[in-house]
Coordinates of C-alpha atoms in Angstrom, one line a residue:
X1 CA -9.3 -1.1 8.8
X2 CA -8.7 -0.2 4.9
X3 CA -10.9 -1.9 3.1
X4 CA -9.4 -5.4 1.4
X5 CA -11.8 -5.2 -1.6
X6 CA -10.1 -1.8 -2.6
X7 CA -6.2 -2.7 -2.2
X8 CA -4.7 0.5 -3.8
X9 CA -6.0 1.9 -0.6
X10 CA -3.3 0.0 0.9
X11 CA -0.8 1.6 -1.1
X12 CA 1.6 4.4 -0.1
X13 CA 4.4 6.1 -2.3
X14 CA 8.0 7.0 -0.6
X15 CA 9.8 9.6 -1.9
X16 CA 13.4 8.4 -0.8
X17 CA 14.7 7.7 -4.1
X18 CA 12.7 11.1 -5.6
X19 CA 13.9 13.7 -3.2
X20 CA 17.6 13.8 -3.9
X21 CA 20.2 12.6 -6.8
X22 CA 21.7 9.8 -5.3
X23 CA 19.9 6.6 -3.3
X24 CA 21.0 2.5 -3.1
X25 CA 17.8 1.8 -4.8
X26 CA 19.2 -0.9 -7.7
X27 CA 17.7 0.5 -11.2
X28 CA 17.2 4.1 -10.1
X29 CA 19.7 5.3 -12.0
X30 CA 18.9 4.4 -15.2
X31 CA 15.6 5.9 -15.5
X32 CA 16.0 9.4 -13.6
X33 CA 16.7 12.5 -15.6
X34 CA 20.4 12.5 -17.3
X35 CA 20.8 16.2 -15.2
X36 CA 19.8 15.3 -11.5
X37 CA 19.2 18.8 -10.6
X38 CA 16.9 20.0 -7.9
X39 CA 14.3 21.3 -10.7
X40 CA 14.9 18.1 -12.6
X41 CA 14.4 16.4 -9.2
X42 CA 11.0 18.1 -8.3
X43 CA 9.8 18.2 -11.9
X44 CA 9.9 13.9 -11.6
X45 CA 8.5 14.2 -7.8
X46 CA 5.6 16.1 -9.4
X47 CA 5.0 13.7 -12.3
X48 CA 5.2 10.9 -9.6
X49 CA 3.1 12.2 -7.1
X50 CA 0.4 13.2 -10.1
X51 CA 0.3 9.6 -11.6
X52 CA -0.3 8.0 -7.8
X53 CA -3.3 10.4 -7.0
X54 CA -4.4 9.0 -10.6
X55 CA -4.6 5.9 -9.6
X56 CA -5.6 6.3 -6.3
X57 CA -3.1 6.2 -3.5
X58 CA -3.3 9.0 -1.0
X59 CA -0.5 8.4 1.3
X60 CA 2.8 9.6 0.8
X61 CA 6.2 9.1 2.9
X62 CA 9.1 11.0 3.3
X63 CA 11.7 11.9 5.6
X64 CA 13.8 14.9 6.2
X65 CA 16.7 12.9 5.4
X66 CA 15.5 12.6 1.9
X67 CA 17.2 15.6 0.8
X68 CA 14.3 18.5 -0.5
X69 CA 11.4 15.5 -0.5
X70 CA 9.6 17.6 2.0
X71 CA 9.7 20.9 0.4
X72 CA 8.8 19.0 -3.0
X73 CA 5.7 17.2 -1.6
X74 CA 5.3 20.7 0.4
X75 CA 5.2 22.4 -3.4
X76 CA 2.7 19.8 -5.0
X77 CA 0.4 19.8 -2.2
X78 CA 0.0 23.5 -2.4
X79 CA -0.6 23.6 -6.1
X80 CA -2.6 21.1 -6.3
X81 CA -4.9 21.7 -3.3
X82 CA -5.6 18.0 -2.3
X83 CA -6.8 17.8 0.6
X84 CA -7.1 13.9 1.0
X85 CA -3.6 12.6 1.1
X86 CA -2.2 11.1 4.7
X87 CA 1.3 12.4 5.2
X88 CA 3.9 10.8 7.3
X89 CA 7.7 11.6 7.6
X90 CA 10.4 10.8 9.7
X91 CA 13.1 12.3 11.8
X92 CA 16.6 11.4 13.2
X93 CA 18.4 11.4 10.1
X94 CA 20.4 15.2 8.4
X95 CA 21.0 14.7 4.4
X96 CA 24.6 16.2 4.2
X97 CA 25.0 15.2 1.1
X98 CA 24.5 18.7 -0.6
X99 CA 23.4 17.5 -3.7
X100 CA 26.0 15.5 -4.2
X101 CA 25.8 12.2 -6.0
X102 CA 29.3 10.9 -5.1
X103 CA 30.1 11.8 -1.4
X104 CA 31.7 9.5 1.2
X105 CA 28.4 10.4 3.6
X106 CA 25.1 11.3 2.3
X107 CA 23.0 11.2 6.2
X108 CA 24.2 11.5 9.4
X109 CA 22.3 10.0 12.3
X110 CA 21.2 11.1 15.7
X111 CA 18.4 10.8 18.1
X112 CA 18.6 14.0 20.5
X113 CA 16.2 16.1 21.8
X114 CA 18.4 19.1 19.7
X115 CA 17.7 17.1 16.6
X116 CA 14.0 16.3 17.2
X117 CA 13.1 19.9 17.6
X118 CA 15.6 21.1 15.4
X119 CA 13.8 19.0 12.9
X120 CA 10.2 18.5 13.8
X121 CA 10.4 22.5 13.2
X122 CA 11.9 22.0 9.8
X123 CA 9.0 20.1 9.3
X124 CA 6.5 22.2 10.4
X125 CA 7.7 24.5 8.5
X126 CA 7.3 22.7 5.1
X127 CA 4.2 20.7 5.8
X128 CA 2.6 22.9 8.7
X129 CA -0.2 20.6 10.0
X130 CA 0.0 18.1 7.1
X131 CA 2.1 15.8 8.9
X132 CA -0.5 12.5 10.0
X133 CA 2.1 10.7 11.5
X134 CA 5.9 11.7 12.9
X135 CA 8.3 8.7 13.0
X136 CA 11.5 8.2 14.6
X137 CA 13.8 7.4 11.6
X138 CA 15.7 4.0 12.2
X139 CA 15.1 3.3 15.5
X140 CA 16.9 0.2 16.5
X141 CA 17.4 -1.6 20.6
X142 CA 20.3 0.5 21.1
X143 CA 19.1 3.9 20.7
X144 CA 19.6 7.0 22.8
X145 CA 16.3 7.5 22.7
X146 CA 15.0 4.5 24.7
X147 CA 17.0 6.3 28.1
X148 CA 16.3 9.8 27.3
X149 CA 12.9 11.0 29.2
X150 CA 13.4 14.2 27.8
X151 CA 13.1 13.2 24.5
X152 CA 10.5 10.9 25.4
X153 CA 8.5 13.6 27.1
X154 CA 9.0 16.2 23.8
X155 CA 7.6 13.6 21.7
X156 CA 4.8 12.6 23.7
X157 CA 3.7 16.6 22.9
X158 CA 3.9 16.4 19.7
X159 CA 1.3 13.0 20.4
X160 CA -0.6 15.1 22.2
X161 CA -1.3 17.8 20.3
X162 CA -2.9 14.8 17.5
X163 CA 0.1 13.6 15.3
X164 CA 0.1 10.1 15.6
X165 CA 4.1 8.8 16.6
X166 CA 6.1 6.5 15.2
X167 CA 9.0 4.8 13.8
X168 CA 10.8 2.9 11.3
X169 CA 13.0 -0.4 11.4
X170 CA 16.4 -1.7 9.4
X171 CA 18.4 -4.5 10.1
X172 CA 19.1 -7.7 11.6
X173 CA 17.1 -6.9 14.8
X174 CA 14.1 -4.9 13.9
X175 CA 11.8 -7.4 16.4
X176 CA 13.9 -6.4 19.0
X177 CA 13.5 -2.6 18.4
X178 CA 9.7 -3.1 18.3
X179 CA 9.3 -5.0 20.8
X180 CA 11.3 -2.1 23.1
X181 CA 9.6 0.6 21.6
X182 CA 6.1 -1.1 22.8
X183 CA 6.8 -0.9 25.9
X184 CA 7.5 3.1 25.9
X185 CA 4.7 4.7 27.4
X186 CA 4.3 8.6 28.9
X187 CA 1.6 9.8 30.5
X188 CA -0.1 6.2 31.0
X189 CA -0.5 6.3 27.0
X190 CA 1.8 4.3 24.9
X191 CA 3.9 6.7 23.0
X192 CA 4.2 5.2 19.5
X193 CA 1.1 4.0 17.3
X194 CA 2.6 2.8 13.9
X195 CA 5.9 1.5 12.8
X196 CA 7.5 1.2 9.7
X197 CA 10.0 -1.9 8.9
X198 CA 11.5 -3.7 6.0
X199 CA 9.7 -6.8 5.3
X200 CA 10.0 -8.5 1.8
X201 CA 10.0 -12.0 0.1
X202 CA 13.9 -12.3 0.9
X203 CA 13.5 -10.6 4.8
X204 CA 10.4 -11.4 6.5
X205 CA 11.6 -12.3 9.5
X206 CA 9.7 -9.2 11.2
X207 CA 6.7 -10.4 10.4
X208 CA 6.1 -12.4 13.2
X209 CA 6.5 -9.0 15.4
X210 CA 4.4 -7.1 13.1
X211 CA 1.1 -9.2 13.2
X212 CA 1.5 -9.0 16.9
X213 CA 1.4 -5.5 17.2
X214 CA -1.0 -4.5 14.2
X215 CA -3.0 -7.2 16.3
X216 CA -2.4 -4.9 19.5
X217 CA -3.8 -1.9 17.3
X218 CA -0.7 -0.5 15.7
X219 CA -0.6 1.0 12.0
X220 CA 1.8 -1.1 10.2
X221 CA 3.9 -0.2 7.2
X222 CA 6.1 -2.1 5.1
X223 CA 8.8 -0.3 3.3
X224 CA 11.8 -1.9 0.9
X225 CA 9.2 -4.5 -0.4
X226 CA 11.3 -4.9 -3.7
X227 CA 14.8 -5.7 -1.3
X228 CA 15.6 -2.1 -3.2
X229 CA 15.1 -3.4 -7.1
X230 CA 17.2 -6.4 -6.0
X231 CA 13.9 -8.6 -6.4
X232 CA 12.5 -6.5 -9.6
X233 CA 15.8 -6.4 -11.5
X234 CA 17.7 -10.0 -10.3
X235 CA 14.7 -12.4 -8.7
X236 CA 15.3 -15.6 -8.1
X237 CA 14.2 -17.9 -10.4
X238 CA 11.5 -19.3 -8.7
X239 CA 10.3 -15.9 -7.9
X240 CA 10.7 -14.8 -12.1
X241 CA 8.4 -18.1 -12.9
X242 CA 5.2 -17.0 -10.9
X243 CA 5.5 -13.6 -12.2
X244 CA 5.6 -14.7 -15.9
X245 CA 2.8 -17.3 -15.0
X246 CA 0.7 -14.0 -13.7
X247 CA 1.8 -11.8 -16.5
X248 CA 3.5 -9.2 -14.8
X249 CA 7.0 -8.2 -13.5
X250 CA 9.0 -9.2 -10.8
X251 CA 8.4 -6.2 -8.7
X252 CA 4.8 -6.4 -9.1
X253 CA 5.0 -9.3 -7.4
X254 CA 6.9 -8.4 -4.7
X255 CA 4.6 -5.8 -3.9
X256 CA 1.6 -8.4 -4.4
X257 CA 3.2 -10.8 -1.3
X258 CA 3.5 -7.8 0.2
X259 CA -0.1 -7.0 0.2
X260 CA -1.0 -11.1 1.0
X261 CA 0.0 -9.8 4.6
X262 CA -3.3 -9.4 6.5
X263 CA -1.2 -7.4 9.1
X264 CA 0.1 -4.9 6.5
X265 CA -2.1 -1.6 6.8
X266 CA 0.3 -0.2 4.2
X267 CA 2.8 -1.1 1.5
X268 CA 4.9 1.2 0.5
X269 CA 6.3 1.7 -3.3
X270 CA 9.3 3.7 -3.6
X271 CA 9.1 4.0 -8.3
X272 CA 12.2 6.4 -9.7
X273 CA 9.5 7.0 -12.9
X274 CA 6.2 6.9 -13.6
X275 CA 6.4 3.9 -15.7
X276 CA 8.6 2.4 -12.7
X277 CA 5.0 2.9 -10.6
X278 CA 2.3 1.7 -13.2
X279 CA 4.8 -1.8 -13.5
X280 CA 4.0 -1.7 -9.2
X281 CA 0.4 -0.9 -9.8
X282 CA -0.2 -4.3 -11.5
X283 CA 0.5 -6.0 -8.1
X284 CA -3.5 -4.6 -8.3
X285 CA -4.3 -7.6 -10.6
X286 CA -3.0 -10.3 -9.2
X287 CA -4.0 -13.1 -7.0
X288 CA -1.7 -15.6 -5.4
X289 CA -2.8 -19.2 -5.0
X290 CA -1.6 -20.8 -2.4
X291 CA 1.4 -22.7 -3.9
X292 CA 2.5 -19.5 -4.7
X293 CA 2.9 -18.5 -1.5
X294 CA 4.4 -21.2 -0.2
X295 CA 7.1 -20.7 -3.1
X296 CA 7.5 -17.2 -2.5
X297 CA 8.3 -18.0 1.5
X298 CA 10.6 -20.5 0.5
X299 CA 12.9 -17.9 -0.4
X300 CA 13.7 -16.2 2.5
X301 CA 17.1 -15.8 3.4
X302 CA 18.9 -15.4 6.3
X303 CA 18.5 -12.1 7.9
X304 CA 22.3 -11.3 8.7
X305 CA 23.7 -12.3 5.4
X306 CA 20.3 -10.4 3.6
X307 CA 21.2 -6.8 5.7
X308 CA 25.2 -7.5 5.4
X309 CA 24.2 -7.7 1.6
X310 CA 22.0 -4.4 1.6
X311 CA 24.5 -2.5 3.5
X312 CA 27.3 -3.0 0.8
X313 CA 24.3 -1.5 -2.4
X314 CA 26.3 1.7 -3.1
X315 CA 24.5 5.1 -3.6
X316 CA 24.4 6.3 -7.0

C-alpha cells in the first residue's frame, strides 16, 4: 500500500484536458493558451508534467483517445529521462476530432479485437515498455468485450507478458460493470487488476463497489473528482463554507474527500495550468474532521440525474 503519511504519493495527473484543444472540463477554457495549437498544446503538457514531478507525483494517465497526450508524455519522458513515473493509458476510444475544437464528434468508441491491437500498437509505439498498466477505456455491462474470447484471450497476453490490465467506469451503472469485469478470468488468473471510475462528492455511489474490490486486492483509481470543475467553479454552498473554513478552494477540497477514501490507491487530478494544479495540491494541507464529512456526503446526488447532467457539459 502507498504510504498514508506521504499523500502526494496518492496523487496521479490525467492528461485528458492537456492532450487536445477541446474537452467538457468546466473552466478549461479560460486558462489554456489563446492559440490551442499542437505546440501550444505540448508546450502546456510539458509545463504541467514539470510542476507535478516538482511536487512529487509520479503517475501519469492518459489514453489514446486524448488526442497527441501520448506522444506528448512520450516527448517529456524522453527529455527528461525520469525513470520513476508509473504510466497507465487506456484503449477503446479513436480521437477523430483532428484538432478540431468545434466538431459534432470528437471520439468514437469500440471494443474489438481490430481496435485493441490496432491500438495497443500505437501505444507501444509511443511509450514502448513504459506503459504499467493497459486499461479498457469505458467499459460498462453491456460491452462487446464481456462475449468476445478472442479479445479476452489477446488481452490476457498483454497480462502476461507483465502490464498490469484494466479499465475505467462512467455512468449510471459503473458497480454493475465492475462487478462483471471481476468475474473475467483466462488462464485461471483474473484478467483485470485495477479499475478506474468516477467517484466524487456529488457521485459516489461506486464506492461501495470499489472498497470491495480494492479489498479483494485491486488498484483503484478515482478520476473526475472535481464532477469536471463543476464542484471547483459552482460548489454547493455547503461545500464553499468548509473550504473557506480550511483556507483553500473548492477543488482542493474535492480532491481532499477524495483522498479521505481508505480504498482510493489513486486520485487523479486532471489541472488545464500549472496554477490550476498547485490550487489541487493544497488538498495536501488539509484535514477533514468528521462533521465535515458527514456534510460533504450529504451532498450526493442522484446518480441518473448527476450523469444525465454530465452528458449535456459541451466540449470546448
Amino acid at each position: 500500500m502507498i504510504p498514508a503519511q506521504n499523500p502526494v504519493q496518492r496523487l496521479g495527473l490525467g492528461l485528458a484536458a492537456l492532450g487536445r484543444p477541446a474537452y467538457i472540463n468546466v473552466g478549461r477554457a479560460d486558462v489554456l493558451p489563446q492559440q490551442r495549437t499542437a505546440q501550444a498544446m505540448k508546450e502546456r503538457t510539458r509545463s504541467v508534467l514539470d510542476a507535478a514531478y516538482a511536487h512529487g507525483i509520479r503517475w501519469v494517465d492518459t489514453a489514446r483517445s486524448y488526442g497527441s497526450a501520448e506522444q506528448f508524455l512520450a516527448d517529456w519522458l524522453g527529455e527528461r529521462g525520469h525513470e520513476d513515473v508509473t504510466v497507465s493509458s487506456k484503449w477503446g476510444y479513436a480521437y477523430v476530432a483532428e484538432w478540431r475544437i468545434e466538431t459534432e464528434v470528437h471520439e468514437v468508441k469500440e471494443h474489438s479485437l481490430e481496435r485493441l491491437r490496432t491500438q495497443w500498437a500505437e501505444t507501444r509505439t509511443l511509450l514502448g515498455d513504459r506503459i504499467d498498466l493497459y486499461q479498457v477505456h469505458s467499459l460498462t455491462g453491456d460491452s462487446p468485450l464481456f462475449e468476445d474470447l478472442e479479445l479476452q484471450h489477446e488481452l490476457a497476453r498483454i497480462r502476461d507478458a507483465g502490464v498490469r490490465l484494466g479499465f475505467s467506469t462512467s455512468g449510471a451503472a459503473q458497480p454493475e460493470a465492475i462487478e462483471r469485469a471481476w468475474e473475467l478470468e483466462i488462464g485461471g488468473t483474473q484478467l483485470f487488476s485495477a479499475v478506474q471510475s468516477t467517484w466524487n462528492t456529488a457521485e459516489p455511489s461506486v464506492g461501495r463497489t470499489l472498497n470491495e474490490v480494492h479489498t479483494g486486492g485491486w488498484r483503484v483509481l478515482l478520476k473526475e473528482t472535481m464532477a469536471n470543475g463543476r464542484l471547483a467553479l459552482k460548489p454547493p454552498d455547503e461545500f464553499a463554507a468548509i473550504a473557506s473554513r480550511h483556507g483553500v478552494g473548492p477543488d482542493a477540497i474535492a480532491v481532499a474527500h477524495a483522498l479521505a477514501q481508505p480504498w482510493a490507491d489513486v486520485v487523479l487530478l486532471g489541472p488545464a495550468s500549472v496554477e490550476q494544479l498547485e490550487t489541487n495540491l493544497a488538498a495536501l494541507r488539509v484535514e477533514l474532521d468528521d462533521h465535515d464529512l458527514a456534510t460533504l456526503k450529504s451532498l450526493a446526488t442522484d446518480a441518473a440525474t448527476y450523469w444525465g447532467e454530465r452528458s449535456q457539459l459541451p466540449w470546448h
